[in-house]
Coordinates of C-alpha atoms in Angstrom, one line a residue:
X1 CA -6.5 21.1 -7.9
X2 CA -2.4 20.6 -7.0
X3 CA -0.7 18.4 -8.5
X4 CA 3.3 18.7 -8.5
X5 CA 4.7 16.8 -5.2
X6 CA 7.2 19.5 -5.1
X7 CA 4.2 21.7 -3.6
X8 CA 3.7 19.5 -1.1
X9 CA 4.6 19.9 3.0
X10 CA 6.6 16.5 3.4
X11 CA 10.0 17.5 4.2
X12 CA 8.4 20.9 5.2
X13 CA 7.9 22.3 9.4
X14 CA 4.3 23.0 9.5
X15 CA 1.7 24.0 11.9
X16 CA -0.7 21.1 13.1
X17 CA -4.5 22.2 12.6
X18 CA -7.1 22.1 15.3
X19 CA -10.4 22.7 13.4
X20 CA -11.6 20.7 10.7
X21 CA -10.3 21.8 7.3
X22 CA -10.8 19.7 4.3
X23 CA -8.1 22.0 2.1
X24 CA -5.1 20.3 3.8
X25 CA -5.6 17.2 1.3
X26 CA -2.8 17.2 -1.0
X27 CA -4.2 15.1 -4.2
X28 CA -1.4 13.9 -6.4
X29 CA -1.7 12.6 -10.0
X30 CA -1.7 9.3 -10.5
X31 CA 0.0 10.1 -13.8
X32 CA 2.5 12.4 -12.1
X33 CA 3.9 9.6 -10.2
X34 CA 4.8 7.1 -12.9
X35 CA 6.5 9.2 -14.8
X36 CA 9.4 8.2 -16.2
X37 CA 9.1 5.2 -14.4
X38 CA 8.5 1.3 -14.9
X39 CA 5.0 1.7 -14.7
X40 CA 4.2 4.3 -16.9
X41 CA 1.9 2.7 -19.2
X42 CA 0.2 1.0 -16.9
X43 CA -1.8 -2.9 -17.5
X44 CA -5.3 -3.3 -17.2
X45 CA -5.3 -4.3 -13.4
X46 CA -7.3 -4.3 -10.3
X47 CA -6.4 -2.6 -7.2
X48 CA -7.2 -0.3 -4.4
X49 CA -4.5 1.6 -1.6
X50 CA -5.6 0.5 1.9
X51 CA -4.9 2.8 4.6
X52 CA -5.3 2.3 8.6
X53 CA -5.2 5.1 10.8
X54 CA -4.8 4.6 14.2
X55 CA -4.9 8.3 15.5
X56 CA -8.5 9.3 14.8
X57 CA -10.3 11.1 17.3
X58 CA -13.2 14.4 17.3
X59 CA -15.4 15.4 20.2
X60 CA -19.0 14.5 20.4
X61 CA -21.7 16.9 20.9
X62 CA -20.8 17.8 24.4
X63 CA -17.3 18.4 23.8
X64 CA -15.7 14.9 24.9
X65 CA -12.9 13.4 22.8
X66 CA -13.9 10.1 21.2
X67 CA -10.9 7.6 19.7
X68 CA -11.3 5.0 16.3
X69 CA -9.0 3.4 14.3
X70 CA -10.1 4.5 10.8
X71 CA -9.9 2.3 7.6
X72 CA -9.6 3.7 3.5
X73 CA -10.1 2.0 0.9
X74 CA -9.0 3.8 -2.5
X75 CA -10.0 2.3 -5.7
X76 CA -7.1 2.0 -8.0
X77 CA -9.0 4.0 -10.7
X78 CA -8.9 7.1 -9.1
X79 CA -6.9 9.4 -10.7
X80 CA -5.3 11.0 -7.5
X81 CA -3.8 9.4 -4.8
X82 CA -3.2 11.4 -1.7
X83 CA -0.1 12.5 -0.5
X84 CA 0.5 10.9 3.2
X85 CA 1.4 13.8 5.1
X86 CA -1.3 16.3 4.2
X87 CA -3.4 13.1 4.9
X88 CA -2.2 13.1 7.9
X89 CA -3.0 16.9 8.9
X90 CA -6.2 16.4 7.5
X91 CA -6.8 13.5 10.1
X92 CA -5.7 15.7 12.9
X93 CA -7.7 19.0 11.6
X94 CA -10.8 17.0 13.1
X95 CA -9.1 16.7 16.7
X96 CA -11.2 19.6 17.9
X97 CA -14.1 19.5 16.0
X98 CA -17.9 18.6 16.9
X99 CA -19.8 15.6 15.6
X100 CA -23.1 13.9 16.7
X101 CA -22.3 10.7 15.6
X102 CA -19.4 8.2 13.9
X103 CA -21.6 8.4 11.2
X104 CA -21.2 12.0 10.5
X105 CA -17.4 11.7 10.7
X106 CA -17.3 8.4 7.8
X107 CA -19.8 10.9 6.1
X108 CA -17.8 14.1 5.9
X109 CA -14.6 11.8 5.3
X110 CA -16.0 10.4 2.5
X111 CA -17.0 13.9 0.8
X112 CA -13.6 15.5 1.4
X113 CA -11.5 12.3 0.2
X114 CA -13.7 11.3 -2.4
X115 CA -13.5 14.5 -3.7
X116 CA -9.7 15.1 -3.5
X117 CA -9.2 11.4 -4.8
X118 CA -11.5 11.7 -7.7
X119 CA -13.6 9.0 -7.5
X120 CA -14.4 6.1 -5.3
X121 CA -13.0 6.1 -1.3
X122 CA -14.6 3.7 1.5
X123 CA -14.2 4.1 4.6
X124 CA -14.6 2.1 8.0
X125 CA -14.5 3.4 11.6
X126 CA -13.3 0.5 14.3
X127 CA -14.4 1.8 17.9
X128 CA -12.6 0.5 21.2
X129 CA -15.4 -1.9 21.9
X130 CA -14.5 -3.6 18.3
X131 CA -10.6 -3.4 19.2
X132 CA -10.4 -6.9 19.7
X133 CA -11.3 -7.5 16.1
X134 CA -8.4 -5.7 14.5
X135 CA -5.9 -9.4 14.2
X136 CA -2.1 -9.6 13.5
X137 CA -2.1 -12.1 11.1
X138 CA 1.0 -13.7 9.3
X139 CA 1.4 -14.0 5.3
X140 CA 0.4 -17.4 3.4
X141 CA 3.2 -18.7 1.1
X142 CA 6.5 -19.8 1.1
X143 CA 9.1 -17.1 2.5
X144 CA 12.0 -16.6 0.9
X145 CA 14.0 -14.2 3.4
X146 CA 16.2 -17.5 4.8
X147 CA 17.5 -18.3 1.4
X148 CA 21.5 -19.2 1.6
X149 CA 22.3 -16.5 -1.2
X150 CA 25.0 -13.8 -1.7
X151 CA 23.6 -10.4 -2.9
X152 CA 25.4 -7.5 -4.0
X153 CA 22.6 -5.1 -5.9
X154 CA 20.9 -2.4 -3.8
X155 CA 19.2 -0.5 -6.8
X156 CA 16.3 -1.8 -8.1
X157 CA 16.8 -4.0 -10.9
X158 CA 14.2 -6.0 -13.0
X159 CA 16.6 -8.5 -14.7
X160 CA 17.6 -10.1 -11.9
X161 CA 14.1 -11.7 -11.8
X162 CA 14.0 -14.9 -13.8
X163 CA 12.3 -18.3 -14.4
X164 CA 13.2 -21.5 -13.0
X165 CA 14.8 -23.7 -15.8
X166 CA 12.6 -26.6 -17.1
X167 CA 14.7 -29.3 -15.0
X168 CA 14.4 -27.3 -12.0
X169 CA 10.8 -27.0 -12.3
X170 CA 9.7 -30.6 -11.4
X171 CA 6.0 -28.5 -10.7
X172 CA 5.7 -28.0 -14.6
X173 CA 4.8 -24.8 -16.7
X174 CA 1.5 -24.9 -15.4
X175 CA -0.2 -25.0 -12.2
X176 CA -3.8 -24.7 -11.7
X177 CA -3.1 -23.2 -7.6
X178 CA -1.6 -20.4 -7.1
X179 CA 1.9 -20.3 -6.0
X180 CA 2.6 -17.6 -3.0
X181 CA 6.0 -16.0 -2.3
X182 CA 6.7 -13.3 0.4
X183 CA 9.1 -11.5 2.1
X184 CA 9.7 -8.7 5.1
X185 CA 13.0 -7.2 3.4
X186 CA 11.0 -5.0 1.5
X187 CA 12.9 -1.2 2.0
X188 CA 12.3 1.5 -0.4
X189 CA 13.0 5.1 0.4
X190 CA 10.7 8.2 0.3
X191 CA 11.1 10.2 -3.0
X192 CA 10.9 13.7 -0.9
X193 CA 12.3 13.1 2.1
X194 CA 14.4 9.9 1.9
X195 CA 13.0 8.6 5.2
X196 CA 13.2 4.3 4.8
X197 CA 9.9 2.6 3.8
X198 CA 9.8 -1.0 5.6
X199 CA 7.3 -3.6 4.2
X200 CA 6.2 -6.8 3.6
X201 CA 5.8 -8.1 0.0
X202 CA 3.8 -10.5 -1.1
X203 CA 3.1 -11.7 -4.2
X204 CA 0.8 -14.6 -6.0
X205 CA 0.7 -16.1 -8.9
X206 CA -0.2 -19.2 -11.4
X207 CA 2.2 -19.8 -14.5
X208 CA 6.0 -20.6 -15.5
X209 CA 7.7 -21.3 -11.1
X210 CA 9.9 -17.6 -10.5
X211 CA 13.0 -18.7 -8.9
X212 CA 12.8 -17.6 -5.2
X213 CA 16.4 -16.8 -4.5
X214 CA 16.3 -14.4 -8.0
X215 CA 12.8 -13.0 -6.3
X216 CA 14.5 -12.2 -3.0
X217 CA 17.6 -10.3 -4.9
X218 CA 15.2 -8.6 -7.0
X219 CA 13.0 -7.3 -3.4
X220 CA 16.6 -6.5 -1.6
X221 CA 17.5 -4.2 -4.9
X222 CA 14.5 -1.7 -3.6
X223 CA 16.8 -0.7 -0.8
X224 CA 18.6 2.5 -1.9
X225 CA 15.4 3.3 -4.4
X226 CA 13.3 6.3 -4.1
X227 CA 9.3 5.9 -4.6
X228 CA 6.4 6.0 -3.4
X229 CA 4.8 3.1 -1.7
X230 CA 2.0 2.8 -4.4
X231 CA 4.7 3.4 -7.1
X232 CA 6.9 0.7 -5.9
X233 CA 3.9 -2.2 -6.1
X234 CA 3.1 -0.8 -9.4
X235 CA 6.7 -1.3 -10.3
X236 CA 7.1 -5.1 -9.0
X237 CA 3.5 -5.6 -10.7
X238 CA 4.7 -4.8 -14.3
X239 CA 8.6 -6.3 -13.8
X240 CA 7.0 -9.6 -12.8
X241 CA 4.5 -9.5 -15.7
X242 CA 7.6 -8.2 -17.8
X243 CA 10.4 -11.1 -16.9
X244 CA 8.1 -13.8 -15.9
X245 CA 5.0 -13.3 -17.4
X246 CA 2.4 -15.0 -14.7
X247 CA -1.0 -15.6 -16.8
X248 CA -2.4 -14.0 -13.4
X249 CA -0.6 -12.1 -10.6
X250 CA -1.6 -10.7 -7.1
X251 CA 1.0 -7.7 -5.7
X252 CA 0.4 -6.2 -2.3
X253 CA 3.0 -4.5 -0.3
X254 CA 1.9 -3.8 4.1
X255 CA 4.2 -0.5 4.9
X256 CA 4.6 -0.4 8.7
X257 CA 3.6 2.5 10.1
X258 CA 4.8 6.2 10.1
X259 CA 2.8 8.8 11.7
X260 CA 0.1 6.7 13.0
X261 CA -0.9 5.7 9.4
X262 CA 0.1 2.2 7.7
X263 CA -0.6 2.2 3.5
X264 CA -1.2 -1.0 2.1
X265 CA -1.4 -1.0 -2.2
X266 CA -2.3 -3.9 -4.0
X267 CA -2.6 -5.0 -8.0
X268 CA -3.5 -7.6 -9.2
X269 CA -4.6 -9.1 -12.8
X270 CA -8.3 -10.5 -12.2
X271 CA -10.7 -11.4 -9.2
X272 CA -10.0 -15.2 -9.4
X273 CA -6.4 -14.9 -8.2
X274 CA -7.3 -13.0 -5.2
X275 CA -9.0 -15.7 -4.0
X276 CA -7.5 -17.2 -0.9
X277 CA -6.0 -13.2 0.0
X278 CA -8.6 -11.8 1.5
X279 CA -6.7 -12.0 5.1
X280 CA -4.4 -9.4 3.7
X281 CA -7.2 -7.0 1.7
X282 CA -9.9 -7.1 5.3
X283 CA -10.1 -3.7 6.7
X284 CA -8.0 -3.3 10.1
X285 CA -6.0 -6.8 9.9
X286 CA -2.2 -5.9 10.2
X287 CA 1.0 -7.9 9.5
X288 CA 3.5 -7.9 13.5
X289 CA 5.4 -4.9 12.6
X290 CA 2.2 -2.4 11.7

């Protein structure tokens, strides 16, 4: 099983397949992506990488094309993640392949992706008759993007994070209900191709109040940072834990679509902090830019 990112098809000219081929999948060990990162020592978290694929097609038994939207849920406990271009090529390999029913497609994809990821993968297909169920949603909580602050740091800098001082924090040190902040200004870059990745980051936490202005400066500092979607979320989680020490934490980034795929990783300290975040985790829901 390949593990070196440099061996992938990212940034390379490739031929698009016309027949089903699971060998196109390129797994990358999570531990490799975390090397020399601020997420190298992963905490005891829960989470998943949620992918939505908008360019799913195959042929039915009579040769007529079928189209669908697909949702993929990769557990964070899986030792491997799937490199995005290889995932796209793999999905395209279904385009001229015949299947008798959508259930056969799900079964085949589940087998292939679970084997490649080394663990649990949950797949759902949404047929055109149910596309109206796919909702555009808005994040809950407070958007920090309109804060009138100056920013001059565009390289990921966790030291920008800070708490409100005790005099400013009128809500006190402990809040029974989770606070939620989000920003639409997340931008990072693919570490292989240097293409920009645009996203919205949402955090929910319990504990002392995180300074919203500091949080915004920190998120903007990713603007010239190179990192895979999953690792960016993991580093944001680890940075918040180190510099703000919340009692409970949820971090999710919903990235804009590229090549018919959007990637939405999330990490959380426990199931309890996820309460109220369900709409962000519901398959086929998306933000406006996705």
